[in-house]
Structures are given as structure tokens and as C-alpha cells.
Coordinates of C-alpha atoms and ligand atoms in Angstrom, one line a residue:
X7 CA 0.0 0.0 0.0
X8 CA 2.6 2.6 0.9
X9 CA 4.6 1.6 -2.1
X10 CA 1.6 2.3 -4.5
X11 CA 1.2 5.7 -2.8
X12 CA 4.9 6.6 -3.4
X13 CA 4.7 5.4 -7.0
X14 CA 1.6 7.5 -7.7
X15 CA 3.2 10.6 -6.2
X16 CA 6.3 10.1 -8.4
X17 CA 4.0 9.7 -11.4
X18 CA 2.0 12.9 -10.8
X19 CA 5.2 15.0 -10.3
X20 CA 3.3 18.2 -9.6
X21 CA 5.1 20.5 -12.0
X22 CA 4.8 24.2 -11.3
X23 CA 6.8 27.1 -12.6
X24 CA 6.5 30.9 -12.9
X25 CA 8.4 33.4 -15.0
X26 CA 8.3 37.2 -14.4
X27 CA 10.1 38.0 -17.6
X28 CA 12.3 35.4 -19.3
X29 CA 15.8 36.8 -19.0
X30 CA 17.1 33.8 -17.0
X31 CA 14.5 31.3 -18.3
X32 CA 15.7 28.2 -20.0
X33 CA 13.0 28.0 -22.6
X34 CA 13.3 26.1 -25.9
X35 CA 13.0 28.7 -28.7
X36 CA 12.3 28.0 -32.4
X37 CA 11.7 30.1 -35.5
X38 CA 11.6 33.8 -34.8
X39 CA 11.3 33.4 -31.0
X40 CA 13.9 35.1 -28.9
X41 CA 14.3 36.8 -25.5
X42 CA 14.7 40.6 -25.7
X43 CA 17.4 42.4 -23.6
X44 CA 14.8 43.6 -21.2
X45 CA 13.4 40.1 -20.6
X46 CA 10.4 39.8 -22.9
X47 CA 9.7 36.7 -24.8
X48 CA 9.4 37.9 -28.4
X49 CA 7.6 35.2 -30.5
X50 CA 7.6 37.1 -33.8
X51 CA 9.3 40.2 -35.0
X52 CA 8.3 42.0 -38.2
X53 CA 9.5 39.4 -40.6
X54 CA 6.7 38.2 -42.9
X55 CA 5.4 34.6 -43.2
X56 CA 7.3 33.4 -40.1
X57 CA 6.4 31.4 -37.0
X58 CA 7.8 31.6 -33.5
X59 CA 7.7 28.9 -30.8
X60 CA 8.7 28.9 -27.2
X61 CA 8.3 25.8 -25.0
X62 CA 8.9 24.8 -21.4
X63 CA 11.9 22.6 -22.0
X64 CA 10.8 19.5 -20.0
X65 CA 7.9 17.2 -20.7
X66 CA 5.1 17.4 -18.2
X67 CA 3.0 14.5 -16.9
X68 CA -0.6 15.5 -17.8
X69 CA -2.3 12.2 -16.9
X70 CA -2.7 9.9 -14.1
X71 CA -0.9 6.7 -15.2
X72 CA -3.2 4.4 -13.2
X73 CA -6.6 5.5 -14.6
X74 CA -5.5 7.5 -17.7
X75 CA -7.5 10.6 -16.6
X76 CA -6.1 14.0 -17.4
X77 CA -5.1 16.0 -14.3
X78 CA -6.4 19.4 -13.5
X79 CA -4.1 22.2 -14.5
X80 CA -3.9 25.9 -14.5
X81 CA -1.8 28.5 -16.4
X82 CA -1.8 32.2 -16.6
X83 CA 0.2 34.6 -18.8
X84 CA 0.6 38.2 -19.7
X85 CA 0.9 39.1 -23.4
X86 CA 1.1 42.1 -25.7
X87 CA 0.6 42.3 -29.4
X88 CA 2.3 45.4 -30.9
X89 CA 0.9 46.5 -34.3
X90 CA 3.4 47.2 -36.9
X91 CA 3.7 51.0 -37.3
X92 CA 4.6 50.6 -40.9
X93 CA 1.1 49.3 -41.7
X94 CA -2.1 51.3 -41.4
X95 CA -4.1 48.1 -41.1
X96 CA -3.7 45.5 -38.3
X97 CA -1.3 42.7 -39.0
X98 CA -0.2 39.3 -37.7
X99 CA -2.3 36.3 -36.9
X100 CA -2.1 36.1 -33.1
X101 CA -0.6 33.9 -30.4
X102 CA -1.7 30.7 -28.7
X103 CA -0.9 28.8 -25.5
X104 CA -0.4 25.2 -26.7
X105 CA -0.1 21.7 -25.2
X106 CA 1.5 19.4 -27.8
X107 CA 3.2 16.0 -28.0
X108 CA 6.4 17.6 -29.4
X109 CA 8.5 20.5 -28.3
X110 CA 8.4 23.2 -30.9
X111 CA 5.7 22.0 -33.4
X112 CA 8.1 21.8 -36.4
X113 CA 5.3 21.1 -38.9
X114 CA 3.3 24.3 -38.0
X115 CA 2.8 26.8 -40.8
X116 CA 2.8 30.6 -40.7
X117 CA -0.2 32.9 -41.4
X118 CA -3.6 31.5 -40.6
X119 CA -2.2 28.3 -39.2
X120 CA -0.7 30.2 -36.2
X121 CA 2.4 27.9 -36.2
X122 CA 0.1 25.2 -34.8
X123 CA -0.9 23.1 -37.8
X124 CA -0.5 23.0 -41.6
X125 CA -2.8 22.4 -44.6
X126 CA -2.2 18.6 -44.3
X127 CA -2.8 18.0 -40.6
X128 CA -5.2 20.7 -39.7
X129 CA -8.2 19.1 -37.9
X130 CA -6.6 15.7 -37.7
X131 CA -7.3 13.8 -34.4
X132 CA -3.8 12.3 -34.5
X133 CA -2.4 15.8 -33.7
X134 CA -3.1 15.5 -30.0
X135 CA -2.9 19.3 -29.7
X136 CA -4.9 21.6 -27.4
X137 CA -4.5 25.3 -27.9
X138 CA -6.0 28.5 -26.6
X139 CA -5.8 31.0 -29.5
X140 CA -5.8 34.8 -29.3
X141 CA -6.7 35.3 -32.9
X142 CA -6.3 38.6 -34.6
X143 CA -7.3 37.6 -38.2
X144 CA -10.7 36.5 -39.5
X145 CA -10.2 33.3 -41.5
X146 CA -13.4 32.2 -43.2
X147 CA -12.1 28.7 -43.8
X148 CA -11.8 28.2 -40.0
X149 CA -15.2 29.8 -39.3
X150 CA -13.6 32.6 -37.3
X151 CA -16.2 35.0 -35.8
X152 CA -14.1 38.1 -36.2
X153 CA -10.5 39.4 -36.3
X154 CA -10.3 39.8 -32.5
X155 CA -11.4 36.6 -30.6
X156 CA -10.3 34.0 -28.2
X157 CA -10.9 30.3 -29.0
X158 CA -10.3 26.8 -27.7
X159 CA -8.8 24.7 -30.5
X160 CA -8.6 20.9 -30.3
X161 CA -6.5 19.4 -33.1
X162 CA -7.4 22.1 -35.5
X163 CA -8.0 25.8 -36.2
X164 CA -11.7 25.6 -36.3
X165 CA -12.4 26.5 -32.7
X166 CA -14.6 24.3 -30.5
X167 CA -15.7 27.5 -28.8
X168 CA -14.8 31.1 -29.3
X169 CA -15.8 34.6 -28.2
X170 CA -15.0 38.2 -29.1
X171 CA -12.4 39.7 -26.7
X172 CA -14.2 41.3 -23.9
X173 CA -14.4 41.2 -20.1
X174 CA -16.7 42.3 -17.3
X175 CA -15.2 45.4 -15.6
X176 CA -16.6 44.3 -12.2
X177 CA -18.8 41.5 -11.0
X178 CA -21.9 43.6 -10.8
X179 CA -21.7 45.0 -14.3
X180 CA -23.9 43.3 -16.9
X181 CA -22.1 45.0 -19.8
X182 CA -18.9 43.6 -21.1
X183 CA -16.2 45.9 -22.1
X184 CA -14.4 45.1 -25.4
X185 CA -10.7 44.9 -25.7
X186 CA -8.5 45.0 -28.8
X187 CA -5.8 42.3 -28.9
X188 CA -3.7 44.3 -31.3
X189 CA -4.0 47.5 -29.3
X190 CA -0.4 47.1 -28.0
X191 CA -1.8 46.8 -24.5
X192 CA -0.8 44.1 -22.0
X193 CA -3.5 41.7 -21.0
X194 CA -3.6 38.6 -18.8
X195 CA -5.2 35.3 -19.7
X196 CA -6.1 32.5 -17.2
X197 CA -6.6 28.9 -18.6
X198 CA -7.9 26.4 -16.2
X199 CA -8.8 22.7 -16.7
X200 CA -10.8 20.9 -14.1
X201 CA -10.0 17.2 -14.4
X202 CA -13.0 16.2 -12.3
X203 CA -15.7 18.4 -14.0
X204 CA -13.8 17.9 -17.3
X205 CA -14.1 21.6 -18.2
X206 CA -11.8 24.2 -19.7
X207 CA -12.4 27.8 -18.8
X208 CA -10.6 30.8 -20.2
X209 CA -10.7 34.3 -18.6
X210 CA -9.1 37.5 -19.9
X211 CA -8.6 41.0 -18.5
X212 CA -6.4 44.0 -19.0
X213 CA -3.1 43.7 -17.0
X214 CA -4.2 46.2 -14.3
X215 CA -7.5 44.6 -13.6
X216 CA -8.2 41.8 -11.1
X217 CA -9.3 38.4 -12.5
X218 CA -12.9 38.7 -13.5
X219 CA -15.4 36.3 -11.9
X220 CA -17.0 35.7 -15.3
X221 CA -14.9 33.6 -17.7
X222 CA -14.8 34.4 -21.3
X223 CA -15.0 30.8 -22.5
X224 CA -16.2 27.6 -20.8
X225 CA -16.0 24.3 -22.7
X226 CA -17.0 20.9 -21.4
X227 CA -14.4 18.6 -22.7
X228 CA -12.5 15.6 -21.4
X229 CA -8.9 16.0 -22.4
X230 CA -8.0 12.5 -21.4
X231 CA -8.5 11.0 -24.9
X232 CA -7.0 14.0 -26.6
X233 CA -3.6 14.3 -24.9
X234 CA -0.8 11.9 -24.2
X235 CA 0.5 11.3 -20.7
X236 CA 3.6 13.3 -21.4
X237 CA 3.1 16.6 -23.2
X238 CA 4.9 19.9 -23.7
X239 CA 3.5 23.3 -23.0
X240 CA 4.5 26.6 -24.7
X241 CA 3.5 29.3 -27.1
X242 CA 3.1 29.5 -30.8
X243 CA 2.6 32.6 -33.0
X244 CA 2.7 33.5 -36.6
X245 CA 2.8 36.4 -39.1
X246 CA 1.6 36.4 -42.7
X247 CA 2.0 39.1 -45.3
X248 CA 1.0 41.6 -42.6
X249 CA 2.9 41.5 -39.3
X250 CA 2.8 42.3 -35.6
X251 CA 5.2 41.7 -32.8
X252 CA 3.9 39.1 -30.3
X253 CA 5.3 39.3 -26.8
X254 CA 4.9 37.2 -23.6
X255 CA 5.7 39.2 -20.5
X256 CA 5.1 36.6 -17.7
X257 CA 3.9 33.1 -17.4
X258 CA 3.1 30.6 -14.7
X259 CA 1.7 27.0 -14.7
X260 CA 0.8 24.3 -12.2
X261 CA -0.5 20.8 -12.7
X262 CA -3.1 19.7 -10.1
X263 CA -3.5 23.2 -8.6
X264 CA -3.7 26.9 -9.1
X265 CA -1.0 28.5 -11.2
X266 CA 1.3 30.8 -9.1
X267 CA 0.0 34.3 -9.2
X268 CA 1.9 36.7 -11.4
X269 CA 3.2 39.7 -9.4
X270 CA 2.7 42.7 -11.6
X271 CA 5.5 44.6 -9.9
X272 CA 8.0 41.9 -10.9
X273 CA 7.1 41.9 -14.6
X274 CA 9.6 43.5 -16.9
X275 CA 9.0 47.1 -18.0
X276 CA 9.9 47.6 -21.6
X277 CA 9.6 50.5 -24.1
X278 CA 8.6 47.8 -26.6
X279 CA 5.2 47.5 -24.7
X280 CA 2.3 49.8 -24.9
X281 CA 0.9 51.5 -21.8
X282 CA -1.6 49.3 -19.8
X283 CA -5.1 49.6 -21.0
X284 CA -7.3 50.9 -18.3
X285 CA -10.8 49.4 -17.9
X286 CA -11.7 48.6 -21.5
X287 CA -11.6 50.7 -24.6
X288 CA -12.7 54.3 -24.2
X289 CA -14.7 53.9 -27.3
X290 CA -16.7 51.0 -25.9
X291 CA -17.4 53.0 -22.7
X292 CA -18.4 56.0 -24.8
X293 CA -20.9 53.9 -26.7
X294 CA -22.3 51.9 -23.8
X295 CA -22.5 54.7 -21.3
X296 CA -21.5 58.1 -22.8
X297 CA -23.7 58.1 -25.9
X298 CA -26.9 56.9 -24.3
X299 CA -26.4 59.6 -21.5
X300 CA -25.9 62.3 -24.2
X301 CA -28.9 61.2 -26.2
X302 CA -31.2 61.0 -23.1
X303 CA -29.9 64.5 -22.0
X304 CA -30.6 66.0 -25.4
X305 CA -34.0 64.4 -25.5
X306 CA -34.9 65.7 -22.1
X307 CA -33.5 69.2 -23.0
X308 CA -35.6 69.2 -26.2
X309 CA -38.7 68.2 -24.2
X310 CA -38.2 70.8 -21.6
X311 CA -37.8 73.5 -24.3
X312 CA -40.9 72.3 -26.1
X313 CA -42.9 72.3 -22.9
X314 CA -41.8 75.8 -22.0
X315 CA -42.6 77.0 -25.5
X316 CA -46.0 75.4 -25.4
X317 CA -46.6 76.7 -21.9
X318 CA -45.6 80.2 -23.0
X319 CA -47.9 80.0 -26.0
X320 CA -50.7 78.7 -23.9
X321 CA -50.0 81.3 -21.1
X322 CA -50.6 84.1 -23.6
X323 CA -53.2 82.4 -25.7
X324 CA -56.4 84.4 -26.0
X325 CA -59.9 83.7 -26.9
X326 CA -61.4 85.5 -29.9
X327 CA -64.6 85.0 -31.8
X328 CA -65.9 86.5 -35.0
X329 CA -68.4 88.8 -33.2
X330 CA -65.5 90.5 -31.4
X331 CA -64.0 91.9 -34.6
X332 CA -66.2 95.0 -34.2
X333 CA -64.5 95.7 -30.8
X334 CA -61.0 95.2 -32.1
X335 CA -59.9 98.6 -31.0
X336 CA -60.9 97.8 -27.5
X337 CA -59.1 94.6 -27.2
X338 CA -55.8 94.3 -25.3
X339 CA -53.4 91.5 -25.7
X340 CA -53.0 89.2 -22.7
X341 CA -49.2 89.5 -23.1
X342 CA -49.3 93.3 -22.8
X343 CA -51.5 93.0 -19.7
X344 CA -49.3 90.4 -18.2
X345 CA -46.2 92.5 -18.8
X346 CA -47.9 95.6 -17.5
X347 CA -48.8 94.0 -14.2
X348 CA -45.5 92.2 -13.8
X349 CA -47.3 88.9 -14.3
X350 CA -50.2 89.9 -12.0
X351 CA -47.9 89.9 -9.0
X352 CA -49.1 90.5 -5.5
X353 CA -47.2 93.8 -5.3
X354 CA -49.5 95.3 -8.0
X355 CA -52.7 94.0 -6.4
X356 CA -55.0 96.9 -5.7
X357 CA -57.7 94.8 -4.1
X358 CA -60.2 92.0 -4.6
X359 CA -63.9 91.9 -5.3
X360 CA -66.4 89.2 -5.6
X361 CA -65.7 88.6 -9.2
X362 CA -62.0 89.0 -9.3
X363 CA -58.9 90.9 -8.4
X364 CA -57.7 94.3 -9.6
X365 CA -54.1 95.0 -10.4
X366 CA -52.2 98.2 -11.2
X367 CA -50.1 98.2 -14.3
X368 CA -48.1 100.2 -16.8
X369 CA -48.6 99.3 -20.5
X370 CA -45.3 98.3 -22.0
X371 CA -45.2 100.5 -25.1
X372 CA -47.3 103.6 -24.2
X373 CA -46.2 103.6 -20.5
X374 CA -49.8 104.5 -19.6
X375 CA -51.0 103.5 -16.2
X376 CA -53.9 101.1 -16.1
X377 CA -56.0 99.1 -13.7
X378 CA -56.8 95.5 -14.8
X379 CA -59.6 93.5 -13.4
X380 CA -59.5 89.8 -13.8
X381 CA -63.1 88.6 -13.9
X382 CA -63.5 84.9 -13.6
X383 CA -66.4 84.0 -15.8
X384 CA -67.6 80.4 -15.5
X385 CA -69.8 80.2 -18.6
X386 CA -69.5 81.6 -22.0
X387 CA -73.1 82.4 -21.9
X388 CA -73.8 86.1 -22.0
X389 CA -70.2 86.9 -22.7
X390 CA -71.1 88.6 -26.0
X391 CA -73.7 90.8 -24.3
X392 CA -71.3 91.5 -21.4
X393 CA -68.5 92.6 -23.8
X394 CA -70.9 94.7 -25.8
X395 CA -72.1 96.5 -22.7
X396 CA -68.5 97.0 -21.4
X397 CA -67.4 98.5 -24.7
X398 CA -70.4 100.8 -24.8
X399 CA -69.5 102.0 -21.3
X400 CA -66.0 102.6 -22.5
X401 CA -67.2 104.9 -25.2
X402 CA -68.9 107.1 -22.7
X403 CA -67.1 109.9 -20.9
X404 CA -68.2 111.2 -17.7
X405 CA -66.4 113.1 -15.0
X406 CA -67.6 110.7 -12.3
X407 CA -67.0 107.7 -14.3
X408 CA -63.7 105.9 -14.5
X409 CA -62.8 105.2 -18.1
X410 CA -63.1 101.6 -19.2
X411 CA -60.6 101.3 -22.1
X412 CA -61.1 97.7 -23.2
X413 CA -60.9 94.1 -22.4
X414 CA -59.2 90.8 -23.1
X415 CA -60.5 87.3 -23.2
X416 CA -58.5 84.2 -22.3
X417 CA -59.6 80.6 -21.4
X418 CA -62.7 81.1 -19.3
X419 CA -61.4 84.5 -18.0
X420 CA -62.3 88.1 -18.9
X421 CA -59.9 91.0 -18.2
X422 CA -61.2 94.5 -18.0
X423 CA -58.8 97.4 -18.6
X424 CA -59.5 100.7 -16.9
X425 CA -57.9 104.0 -16.7
X426 CA -55.9 104.1 -13.4
X427 CA -57.2 106.5 -10.7
X428 CA -54.7 106.6 -7.9
X429 CA -57.1 108.4 -5.4
X430 CA -59.1 105.3 -4.9
X431 CA -62.4 107.2 -5.3
X432 CA -63.6 104.8 -7.9
X433 CA -62.9 101.7 -5.9
X434 CA -66.6 100.8 -5.8
X435 CA -66.7 100.4 -9.5
X436 CA -63.5 98.5 -9.8
X437 CA -64.2 96.2 -6.9
X438 CA -67.9 95.8 -7.5
X439 CA -69.3 92.9 -9.4
X440 CA -69.8 93.1 -13.1
X441 CA -73.5 92.7 -12.6
X442 CA -73.5 95.9 -10.5
X443 CA -71.4 97.6 -13.2
X444 CA -74.0 96.7 -15.8
X445 CA -76.9 97.9 -13.8
X446 CA -75.1 101.1 -13.2
X447 CA -74.3 101.5 -16.9
X448 CA -78.0 101.1 -17.7
X449 CA -78.6 104.4 -15.9
X450 CA -77.0 106.2 -18.8
Ligands
NAG271 C1 13.7 38.9 -36.9 O1 14.3 37.9 -36.1 C2 15.2 37.1 -36.8 C3 15.7 36.1 -35.9 O2 16.0 36.6 -34.6 C4 16.3 38.0 -37.5 O3 17.1 37.2 -38.2 C5 15.6 39.0 -38.4 O4 16.6 39.9 -38.9 C6 14.6 39.8 -37.6 N1 13.9 40.6 -38.5 C7 13.5 41.9 -38.3 C8 12.8 42.5 -39.4 O5 13.8 42.4 -37.2
NAG272 C1 2.4 19.1 -41.3 O1 2.6 18.9 -39.9 C2 2.9 17.5 -39.6 C3 3.1 17.4 -38.1 O2 4.0 18.3 -37.6 C4 4.2 17.2 -40.3 O3 4.5 15.8 -40.1 C5 4.0 17.4 -41.8 O4 5.2 17.2 -42.5 C6 3.5 18.8 -42.1 N1 3.2 18.9 -43.5 C7 3.5 20.0 -44.2 C8 3.0 19.9 -45.6 O5 4.2 20.9 -43.8

């Protein structure tokens, strides 16, 4: 019994490693791959139609030898794809984390094959290759969804699952923020395989963000029949006619456990890398938050202006009927009366009677002082007769009689405009009820 335990421990050999930069790393490099003087793993430079491979030098035991089940494993890495400044359009094909039976994938072609496969073996189950691709080119033949996606590839470049590059800024947000792989910004990827649940999950975020709760990809897939017991892990990248520089900045891995955390402060700083991208592309934030806010604000503003215009129109709207044309000269506009009385403010109130209030005012153009009586008139019945009487009074001149100059009609309201008499001697006429006024007029 103890012997079996010892044997199984030896077999599982829990491999774990982490690289913060690759200056002192003993990676196996092929093709264009090299380590820059500041410690970056450069998989491709700007040479066209080339591949670059970098592998952890030792084989890793990925399977339990007694039952043949693939172990759980986890890996995380920081990468950056720097667009070629010589080209106005994006270049390169991308980069992939790959688990392969051989170190270096010598048969992998450039361009769309990402250095992983070639025309002959693409899609062949005998490849025994699992790759997580960060694909920057849309290849119709592999059913790529766009030129900026993450995919899980098993034995071929037609991904088993893929998604546009985006991440949830925080756990509460429902809106994913899009990221551009070729933006030159550093991003971090987490790849986790659960050997019990038999599921691969891939998560991605900008370098300065914490690992999002929501993974980008989740694929139920038992790797046991796909991989051999001993496999190599590394990176593959390719350029075609158009090129980009593909860099790995840090990398960690562990079989049967969580990959060691990458310490951002220990990652190499290099002028070759772009500045970290903060919280998603500005453009996407603008479109998801900024633009809707602007549109809503403009709409609200327009509605407010419309309401105030309508209100103003309605405020000064008057009532006029054909029969009134004869009395045109005696009609005042509501707007003038409104301005004259300062909007019928309390300060101008001379007093109140049973049928309304009387205000002092100054006509805006002529500067003549007036008294305005607002008569609330519930029914339109008798309005014609009332106005006719009022106008006829107005035509009369008498030393004891206050001059009634005219009127104005609005909604269900009648406004009577009198000459202003400051001594208050005519208060009884002003503050009396219209009925009384009419009776009194009949005396003449
Ligand atoms: C790219 O790298 C290779 C190998 O390191 C080198 O021979 C070649 O000159 C480089 N090309 C450019 C354009 O930098
Ligand atoms: C394709 O890749 C396989 C496996 O690496 C290799 O054996 C084969 O020679 C390659 N074929 C071509 C046409 O490159």
C-alpha cells in the first residue's frame, strides 16, 4: 500500500513554474522566437510569413498513469501584441498557448495556421494538440467569428468554442467591455482545466484589472482521450503578409492546482510594450454609457424647451370669436397686460372683489398706467352681451366715471382694462361685481 502511494506521487510529479520576464528562463525557442534584452519573450518580429515557438523545456506529466485521466491544471500569462507602425491596417495572426506532444511544433505553418498546424494535418485527431488561441485575423475557412477573438482549438484551427475579446469590468456589471488584442496593451489570460468536471475555462482581462469572476469561455471537454501522458506546453505565434510583434511578459503553470499568481511589480518594464489599457476601450465605454447619456440628456432638454414654448404660448393664448372683430380697437393682448402688471404679481394688487382681483399696471409701449380687473367667468353664456355693454360704457365719458378702455378674453377668464385712478375714489366700480357695473351703466 505505501509503495503504491509513493509510486503515484512520483508519477504525478506536480510540475509548477512561474516566470516574471524570461531573462534567466531556460525556454526552448524556435523560429523567430527570442528573448529581448529587457526580458520579454518575443515570439515574432516584423519578418513576414514566419512562426515563433517557445516551450517549457521538460515534458510534463498531464495524466494519471493508473486510470488515464487528465489532471487538472492551470496556467496564466501576460501578453502584448504590438501592431506594426509601418502598416495602417492590423497585422499578424495572433498567439496561442499550446499543449503538444512535441517541443516546438516543427510542422506548423505561418499565417492563418498560427504555427500550430499546416494544410495537411489541420483538424486531424492524430495531432493531440490543445490550444487557446488569441486570434487577430478572421479566417473564413476556420469559421472565425471576427479578427479579435479568443478560442479553444482541439487538433485544428476551427475552434470548438470562441468569443470576441471582452471582459466584465466588475462582478456587478452586466455590460462587457471590449478589448483589442492588437491595441499594443498588456492583457492577462487564465486557462484552467478541471479534471473532475472535465471543463476548460478561459478568462481574460487588462493587465491592471483583477481576475474577473466571469470567464470568457467555458468548454465541457474531457482532455483524457486527446492528450498523451507526457506533453509539452508553450506558445506559438505567426505572421503572414501583414505582421505584428507578439510578446509574452510573464507566465506561470501548475499541474493539479492553481498556477502561481503573477506579481505585476515583478514583470519586466519595456519600451517595446504599450501602456496598460485601463478598464476597457474608451470607445466602448463611450458607446455603452456616454452616448446613451448624451442622447437622453438631449431628448430631455428638447422636451423641456418644447414644454416651455407650449406653456408660454398657452399662457398668452387668447380667446377670440368673430363677433369680437367689431370691438378690435378695445381689445388688449394678454401678453401686454401680463407684462404691464409684472405677471399679475401680488405687489401690484389693488384689491379683490367678488368677481376677481384688480391690479395696477403700466402698458409696456405707451407707459400709460392702467387698472386691470380679472373677472373669472364660468360660462361663455352672456359673454357677448357683457362685452358689448362693457365696450359701450367705455365709449362714454363722464367726470364721475372711470374710463373703461377695453378688455381681453382668455380661457374662461375676462380681463377689463380701466384708466388708473390713484385716489381710490372709484374703488366701488373697480371692486364691484360686473352685474352691478352693468346695472349702473344702464342708468345712462
Ligand atoms: C527577426 O528575427 C530574426 C531572428 O532573430 C532575425 O534574423 C531577423 O533579422 C529579424 N527581422 C527583423 C525585421 O527584425
Ligand atoms: C504538417 O505537420 C505535420 C506534423 O507536424 C508534419 O509531419 C508534416 O510534414 C507537415 N506537413 C507539411 C506539408 O508541412
